[in-house]
Structure formats: C-alpha cells, structure tokens
CSV table of C-alpha atoms in Angstrom, one decimal:
chain,number,residue,atom,x,y,z
A,1,MET,CA,-29.8,5.0,-0.7
A,2,SER,CA,-26.3,3.7,-0.3
A,3,GLU,CA,-23.5,5.2,-2.4
A,4,SER,CA,-21.6,2.9,-4.7
A,5,VAL,CA,-17.9,2.6,-5.0
A,6,GLY,CA,-15.9,0.8,-7.7
A,7,LEU,CA,-12.7,-1.0,-6.7
A,8,VAL,CA,-10.0,-2.4,-9.0
A,9,GLY,CA,-7.4,-4.6,-7.3
A,10,MET,CA,-8.3,-6.7,-4.3
A,11,GLY,CA,-4.9,-7.8,-3.0
A,12,LEU,CA,-4.1,-7.6,0.7
A,13,MET,CA,-4.9,-3.9,0.8
A,14,GLY,CA,-7.9,-3.9,-1.6
A,15,GLN,CA,-9.5,-6.7,0.4
A,16,ALA,CA,-9.4,-4.5,3.5
A,17,PHE,CA,-10.8,-1.5,1.6
A,18,SER,CA,-13.8,-3.6,0.4
A,19,LYS,CA,-14.5,-5.0,3.9
A,20,ASN,CA,-14.5,-1.6,5.6
A,21,LEU,CA,-16.5,0.1,2.8
A,22,LEU,CA,-19.1,-2.6,3.0
A,23,ASP,CA,-19.2,-2.4,6.8
A,24,ALA,CA,-19.6,1.4,6.5
A,25,GLY,CA,-22.7,0.9,4.4
A,26,PHE,CA,-21.3,1.5,0.9
A,27,LYS,CA,-22.1,-0.8,-2.1
A,28,VAL,CA,-18.9,-2.1,-3.6
A,29,GLN,CA,-18.5,-3.5,-7.1
A,30,GLY,CA,-15.0,-4.8,-7.8
A,31,TYR,CA,-12.7,-6.4,-10.3
A,32,ASP,CA,-9.5,-8.4,-9.9
A,33,VAL,CA,-7.7,-10.7,-12.3
A,34,ASP,CA,-7.7,-13.3,-9.5
A,35,GLU,CA,-11.0,-15.3,-9.4
A,36,LYS,CA,-10.4,-16.2,-5.8
A,37,ARG,CA,-10.4,-12.6,-4.8
A,38,MET,CA,-13.6,-12.1,-6.8
A,39,ARG,CA,-15.3,-14.9,-4.9
A,40,GLU,CA,-14.1,-13.4,-1.6
A,41,LEU,CA,-15.7,-10.1,-2.5
A,42,HIS,CA,-19.0,-11.8,-3.2
A,43,GLU,CA,-18.7,-13.6,0.2
A,44,ARG,CA,-18.2,-10.2,1.9
A,45,GLY,CA,-21.4,-8.9,0.3
A,46,GLY,CA,-19.9,-7.0,-2.6
A,47,THR,CA,-20.5,-7.4,-6.4
A,48,PRO,CA,-17.8,-8.9,-8.6
A,49,VAL,CA,-17.8,-7.5,-12.1
A,50,GLU,CA,-16.1,-8.5,-15.3
A,51,SER,CA,-13.7,-5.6,-16.0
A,52,PRO,CA,-12.4,-2.2,-14.7
A,53,ALA,CA,-14.9,-0.6,-17.1
A,54,ALA,CA,-17.7,-2.4,-15.4
A,55,ALA,CA,-16.4,-1.4,-12.0
A,56,ALA,CA,-16.6,2.3,-13.0
A,57,ARG,CA,-20.2,2.2,-14.3
A,58,GLY,CA,-22.8,3.9,-12.1
A,59,VAL,CA,-20.5,4.8,-9.2
A,60,ARG,CA,-19.6,8.1,-7.6
A,61,TRP,CA,-16.0,7.0,-6.8
A,62,ILE,CA,-13.6,4.4,-8.0
A,63,ILE,CA,-10.4,3.2,-6.3
A,64,THR,CA,-7.4,1.4,-7.7
A,65,SER,CA,-5.0,-0.6,-5.5
A,66,LEU,CA,-2.5,-2.1,-7.8
A,67,PRO,CA,1.2,-3.2,-7.9
A,68,ASN,CA,2.6,-0.2,-9.9
A,69,SER,CA,1.7,2.8,-11.9
A,70,ASP,CA,2.1,1.1,-15.3
A,71,ILE,CA,-0.7,-1.3,-14.3
A,72,VAL,CA,-2.8,1.6,-13.0
A,73,ARG,CA,-2.4,3.3,-16.4
A,74,GLU,CA,-3.4,0.2,-18.3
A,75,VAL,CA,-6.5,-0.3,-16.1
A,76,ALA,CA,-7.4,3.4,-16.5
A,77,LEU,CA,-6.9,3.9,-20.2
A,78,GLY,CA,-6.6,0.4,-21.8
A,79,ALA,CA,-9.3,-1.7,-23.4
A,80,ASN,CA,-12.3,-2.3,-21.0
A,81,GLY,CA,-10.6,0.3,-18.7
A,82,ILE,CA,-12.0,2.8,-16.3
A,83,ALA,CA,-12.1,5.6,-18.8
A,84,GLU,CA,-14.3,3.4,-21.1
A,85,GLY,CA,-16.6,2.6,-18.2
A,86,ALA,CA,-16.8,6.2,-17.1
A,87,GLU,CA,-18.8,6.9,-20.2
A,88,GLY,CA,-21.7,5.2,-18.4
A,89,ALA,CA,-20.6,6.5,-14.9
A,90,ARG,CA,-22.3,9.3,-12.9
A,91,GLU,CA,-21.2,12.8,-14.0
A,92,GLY,CA,-18.2,13.9,-12.0
A,93,LEU,CA,-16.7,10.5,-11.3
A,94,ILE,CA,-13.7,10.7,-9.0
A,95,PHE,CA,-10.9,8.2,-9.5
A,96,ALA,CA,-8.6,7.7,-6.5
A,97,ASP,CA,-5.4,5.7,-7.1
A,98,ALA,CA,-4.4,4.2,-3.7
A,99,SER,CA,-1.4,2.4,-5.3
A,100,THR,CA,2.2,3.4,-4.4
A,101,SER,CA,3.0,5.1,-7.7
A,102,ARG,CA,5.7,7.3,-9.3
A,103,PRO,CA,4.6,10.9,-8.8
A,104,GLU,CA,5.4,11.9,-12.4
A,105,ASP,CA,3.1,9.0,-13.6
A,106,SER,CA,0.3,10.2,-11.4
A,107,GLN,CA,0.6,13.7,-12.8
A,108,LYS,CA,0.6,12.5,-16.4
A,109,LEU,CA,-2.4,10.1,-15.9
A,110,GLY,CA,-4.3,12.9,-14.1
A,111,ALA,CA,-3.9,15.2,-17.0
A,112,GLU,CA,-5.1,12.6,-19.5
A,113,LEU,CA,-8.1,11.7,-17.4
A,114,ALA,CA,-9.0,15.3,-17.0
A,115,ALA,CA,-9.3,15.6,-20.8
A,116,ARG,CA,-11.9,12.8,-20.6
A,117,GLY,CA,-13.9,14.6,-17.8
A,118,ILE,CA,-12.6,12.2,-15.0
A,119,ARG,CA,-11.4,13.8,-11.8
A,120,PHE,CA,-8.3,12.1,-10.5
A,121,LEU,CA,-6.5,11.9,-7.1
A,122,ASP,CA,-3.3,10.1,-6.3
A,123,ALA,CA,-4.5,8.9,-2.9
A,124,ALA,CA,-1.8,6.6,-1.5
A,125,VAL,CA,-2.4,5.0,1.9
A,126,SER,CA,0.0,4.5,4.8
A,127,GLY,CA,-0.3,1.4,7.0
A,128,THR,CA,0.1,-2.4,6.7
A,129,SER,CA,-2.8,-4.6,5.4
A,130,ALA,CA,-3.3,-5.7,9.1
A,131,MET,CA,-3.8,-2.1,10.0
A,132,ALA,CA,-6.0,-1.6,7.0
A,133,GLN,CA,-8.3,-4.4,8.2
A,134,LYS,CA,-8.8,-2.5,11.5
A,135,LYS,CA,-9.3,0.8,9.5
A,136,ASP,CA,-6.1,2.1,11.0
A,137,LEU,CA,-4.9,3.8,7.8
A,138,ILE,CA,-4.3,7.3,6.7
A,139,VAL,CA,-4.8,8.6,3.1
A,140,VAL,CA,-2.3,11.1,1.6
A,141,ALA,CA,-3.8,12.6,-1.5
A,142,GLY,CA,-2.7,14.9,-4.3
A,143,GLY,CA,-5.1,16.7,-6.7
A,144,ASP,CA,-7.7,19.4,-6.8
A,145,ALA,CA,-8.8,20.5,-3.3
A,146,ALA,CA,-12.5,20.4,-4.4
A,147,ASP,CA,-12.0,16.8,-5.7
A,148,PHE,CA,-10.4,15.8,-2.4
A,149,LYS,CA,-13.3,17.3,-0.4
A,150,ALA,CA,-15.8,15.4,-2.6
A,151,ALA,CA,-13.9,12.1,-1.9
A,152,GLU,CA,-13.7,12.5,1.9
A,153,PRO,CA,-16.9,10.5,2.6
A,154,MET,CA,-15.4,7.6,0.6
A,155,PHE,CA,-12.0,7.9,2.3
A,156,ALA,CA,-13.8,7.9,5.7
A,157,GLY,CA,-15.2,4.5,4.8
A,158,PHE,CA,-11.8,2.8,4.9
A,159,SER,CA,-9.4,5.1,6.8
A,160,ARG,CA,-9.1,6.9,10.1
A,161,ALA,CA,-7.8,10.2,8.5
A,162,ALA,CA,-7.2,11.7,5.1
A,163,TYR,CA,-4.8,14.5,4.3
A,164,HIS,CA,-4.7,16.7,1.2
A,165,MET,CA,-1.0,17.2,0.3
A,166,GLY,CA,-1.2,19.5,-2.7
A,167,PRO,CA,-1.4,19.2,-6.4
A,168,LEU,CA,-1.3,15.9,-8.4
A,169,GLY,CA,1.8,13.9,-7.5
A,170,SER,CA,1.9,15.2,-3.9
A,171,GLY,CA,0.1,12.1,-2.5
A,172,ALA,CA,2.5,9.7,-4.3
A,173,MET,CA,5.5,11.7,-3.1
A,174,ALA,CA,4.2,11.9,0.5
A,175,LYS,CA,3.8,8.1,0.5
A,176,LEU,CA,7.5,7.6,-0.7
A,177,VAL,CA,8.7,9.9,2.1
A,178,ILE,CA,6.6,8.0,4.6
A,179,ASN,CA,8.1,4.8,3.3
A,180,LEU,CA,11.6,6.1,3.5
A,181,VAL,CA,11.2,7.0,7.2
A,182,LEU,CA,9.5,3.6,7.8
A,183,PHE,CA,12.5,1.8,6.1
A,184,GLY,CA,14.8,3.4,8.7
A,185,ASN,CA,12.6,2.3,11.6
A,186,ARG,CA,12.5,-1.2,10.4
A,187,LEU,CA,16.2,-1.4,9.6
A,188,ALA,CA,17.2,-0.1,13.0
A,189,LEU,CA,14.8,-2.5,14.8
A,190,ALA,CA,16.1,-5.5,12.9
A,191,GLU,CA,19.8,-4.5,13.5
A,192,GLY,CA,19.1,-4.0,17.2
A,193,LEU,CA,17.4,-7.4,17.5
A,194,VAL,CA,20.2,-9.2,15.7
A,195,LEU,CA,22.8,-7.5,18.0
A,196,GLY,CA,20.8,-8.4,21.1
A,197,ASN,CA,20.5,-12.0,19.9
A,198,LYS,CA,24.3,-12.2,19.3
A,199,ALA,CA,24.8,-10.9,22.8
A,200,GLY,CA,22.7,-13.6,24.3
A,201,MET,CA,20.0,-11.3,25.6
A,202,GLN,CA,16.5,-12.5,26.6
A,203,MET,CA,14.8,-11.5,23.4
A,204,ASP,CA,11.2,-11.2,24.5
A,205,ASN,CA,12.3,-8.9,27.3
A,206,LEU,CA,14.4,-6.9,24.9
A,207,LEU,CA,11.5,-6.3,22.5
A,208,LYS,CA,9.3,-5.1,25.4
A,209,VAL,CA,12.0,-2.6,26.4
A,210,LEU,CA,12.3,-1.4,22.8
A,211,GLN,CA,8.5,-1.0,22.5
A,212,ASP,CA,8.4,1.0,25.8
A,213,GLY,CA,11.6,3.0,25.4
A,214,ALA,CA,12.4,6.3,23.8
A,215,CYS,CA,13.0,4.5,20.5
A,216,SER,CA,9.4,3.1,20.3
A,217,SER,CA,7.4,3.3,17.1
A,218,LYS,CA,4.5,1.6,15.4
A,219,THR,CA,7.2,-0.6,13.8
A,220,MET,CA,8.3,-1.9,17.2
A,221,ILE,CA,4.7,-2.9,17.9
A,222,ASP,CA,3.7,-4.3,14.5
A,223,LYS,CA,6.9,-5.8,13.1
A,224,GLY,CA,8.9,-6.6,16.3
A,225,PRO,CA,7.0,-9.8,17.1
A,226,LYS,CA,7.1,-10.9,13.5
A,227,MET,CA,10.9,-10.4,13.4
A,228,LEU,CA,11.4,-12.1,16.7
A,229,LYS,CA,9.3,-15.2,15.9
A,230,SER,CA,10.1,-15.4,12.2
A,231,ASP,CA,6.4,-15.0,11.5
A,232,PHE,CA,6.5,-13.7,7.9
A,233,THR,CA,2.9,-14.1,7.1
A,234,PRO,CA,2.5,-11.2,4.6
A,235,GLU,CA,1.0,-7.9,5.6
A,236,GLY,CA,3.0,-6.6,2.6
A,237,HIS,CA,5.6,-8.4,0.5
A,238,VAL,CA,9.3,-8.2,0.1
A,239,LYS,CA,8.8,-7.8,-3.7
A,240,THR,CA,6.5,-4.8,-3.1
A,241,SER,CA,8.9,-3.3,-0.6
A,242,LEU,CA,11.8,-3.7,-3.1
A,243,LYS,CA,9.7,-1.9,-5.7
A,244,ASP,CA,8.9,0.9,-3.2
A,245,GLY,CA,12.5,1.3,-2.3
A,246,ARG,CA,13.5,1.6,-6.0
A,247,LEU,CA,10.8,4.3,-6.5
A,248,ALA,CA,12.2,6.3,-3.5
A,249,LEU,CA,15.7,6.0,-4.9
A,250,GLU,CA,14.5,7.3,-8.3
A,251,GLN,CA,13.1,10.4,-6.6
A,252,GLY,CA,16.3,10.9,-4.7
A,253,ALA,CA,18.3,10.8,-7.9
A,254,ARG,CA,15.9,13.1,-9.7
A,255,LEU,CA,15.9,15.7,-7.0
A,256,GLY,CA,19.5,15.4,-5.8
A,257,ALA,CA,18.6,14.3,-2.3
A,258,PRO,CA,20.7,11.9,-0.2
A,259,MET,CA,19.3,8.4,0.1
A,260,LEU,CA,21.6,6.6,2.5
A,261,ILE,CA,18.9,4.6,4.3
A,262,GLY,CA,16.9,4.1,1.2
A,263,SER,CA,19.9,2.6,-0.6
A,264,LEU,CA,20.7,0.2,2.2
A,265,TRP,CA,17.1,-0.8,2.6
A,266,THR,CA,16.7,-1.5,-1.1
A,267,GLN,CA,19.9,-3.6,-1.1
A,268,LEU,CA,18.6,-5.7,1.8
A,269,GLN,CA,15.2,-6.2,0.2
A,270,GLN,CA,17.0,-7.3,-3.0
A,271,ALA,CA,19.0,-9.8,-1.0
A,272,ALA,CA,15.9,-11.1,0.7
A,273,TYR,CA,14.2,-11.4,-2.7
A,274,ASN,CA,17.2,-13.3,-4.1
A,275,GLN,CA,17.0,-15.7,-1.2
A,276,GLY,CA,13.5,-16.8,-2.1
A,277,LEU,CA,11.6,-14.5,0.2
A,278,ALA,CA,9.8,-12.4,-2.4
A,279,ASP,CA,6.2,-13.3,-1.4
A,280,VAL,CA,6.6,-13.1,2.4
A,281,ASP,CA,6.4,-10.1,4.7
A,282,SER,CA,8.9,-7.4,4.1
A,283,SER,CA,10.2,-7.8,7.7
A,284,ALA,CA,11.8,-11.1,6.5
A,285,PHE,CA,14.9,-9.1,5.5
A,286,ILE,CA,16.0,-9.6,9.1
A,287,GLU,CA,17.0,-13.1,7.9
A,288,VAL,CA,19.7,-11.4,5.7
A,289,LEU,CA,21.1,-9.6,8.7
A,290,ARG,CA,21.0,-12.8,10.8
A,291,GLY,CA,22.9,-14.6,8.1
A,292,MET,CA,25.5,-11.9,8.1
A,293,ALA,CA,25.8,-12.3,11.9
A,294,GLY,CA,26.2,-16.1,11.6
A,295,LEU,CA,22.9,-16.8,13.3
A,296,PRO,CA,20.9,-19.9,12.3
A,297,LYS,CA,18.5,-19.7,9.4
A,298,ARG,CA,14.9,-19.8,10.4
A,299,GLY,CA,11.7,-20.6,8.6
C-alpha cells in the first residue's frame, strides 16, 4: 500500500514536490489558497483537499512550503490548521517545514507542536524550482535525529540527498547560510557579465569561459543564460529573495557576524523590487547593475 503525504503550499517549489512524490509512488493530498494550483494537483494525480487540517488527516508525513514562518505558524496552529487535522492523523505524524524560515520561529513552533504530540522538522531545501522539478534538491533539516530518520523515505521522494544538521532551527539556519553563499555567487556573476558587456566582449563566449573556468559554479550554469538573455521566467522570485536576504541580515545582527555580501545583495534585490521586478526571477537584479553601468534596459 502506498504511503500518503500531506502538502500545504503548492507554489513553484510545492508543485515540484507533489510531482516527484507522485512519480515515486506516494499518494499526495494537498491544499493551497490558489484554486489553479489545486486543479493542477488533481491533473498530476494528487487529491486536492479543503484545508490544511484535511491535508494532515490520515497521513504519515505532512510538508509545508510557504512564503514565510508567520504563514507556517498560522497553517500549523490556526483554525482548520495542521494541528487540528492531526487529531485524526496517524499516530506519530511528522511535520516537515520546507519553507525558508527564521530559525527562532522554527524552534518555537516545534516546541508548541511537541506539546500536541506532533513531531516537527525544519526541513529547508536548497535548489531552484527548475532543479526541484528534476529532483536535484538537497534537504537540510533540524530536529530530533529519530524524527529525521523516520522522514528519510519521504525526503527521498523529492530530493537527491537529505542532511540532518542538528536540533530544531539548524535546518533553517543552514538554509540561510547556503543562501548567503549563493548570493555572493550570483552577485559576482552579474557584476562580471556587466563588466564584460561594457568592454564589448562576445558575451556567449564569455559565459562559456566562466562556466568552464576556476570560478565555475551551479550559478554559472543555471543563472548565467538567464542573465545573458534577460529570461527572467521565475524559478524563484525577487520578492522571495528579498525576504531571504532580510532573514540572513537578521541573523547576522543577532549573532554579531559580518554581512557584507548579504547587505549588498539585499539592497540590490530591494532596488529590483522597486523597479517592478518583484514577481520575476531573482536573477533580474542584473538589470539594476546594467542601469548603473549605463547599459540599455531590457525586457
């Protein structure tokens, strides 16, 4: 008999989760506030349900993939929320939050859910939605080691690897550190492409060299063509990247760690947001740098 997974939040990432879980033989029952996403889940072979509570009923695992930890908390503990549905769920329900959340929020929510008998993991993922569609994601999870072990079959349904990072909050913190390093990669790539453009270089050839040189990274492969061709079809959004940058800056301020790249990245994402690019791919911030360089506006 196939195992059942509940899913709340079927944006770009959640859609990929449901596709891969269904392809792996899981049954998926999901909820999203967007009716279009519910129809798409049905078309993929999943079961749309009427609330987060309904998504939690009768499943072994439930995943949230939501914009921020405030929404995760409301979905978990609010009216018709996961905690309410867990009353009719299988004993030992494991709740994995795959959102990019504030570590302290994950710790607080985990403690409150534990008091209700719900096992919680802050199980952030690293990868773009395009990578997620190809199951080229990693999971970085915080929480009890036994709960992580029990969730591994579900993680294997939508990711290529899962790592236990430590106690609650560790997964969320690991995701912010990953993002910070990623910000630096993307910023350096965009700056280099703008400089090459200003110098009149053959840009397709320059990108090939960057992708093959000592500086190469997944960013060069995934985001280089998008930056070069101004193809800002979203694999993530400027508004989400801005939120993630602010979360990283919060942790830097809280812990007294330098955030030089994080500060610059967040300012550039804010500028892109203010220029009307909130709902396109986060790589669109290159247009801010191009404007500063006096290059023509694209797209």
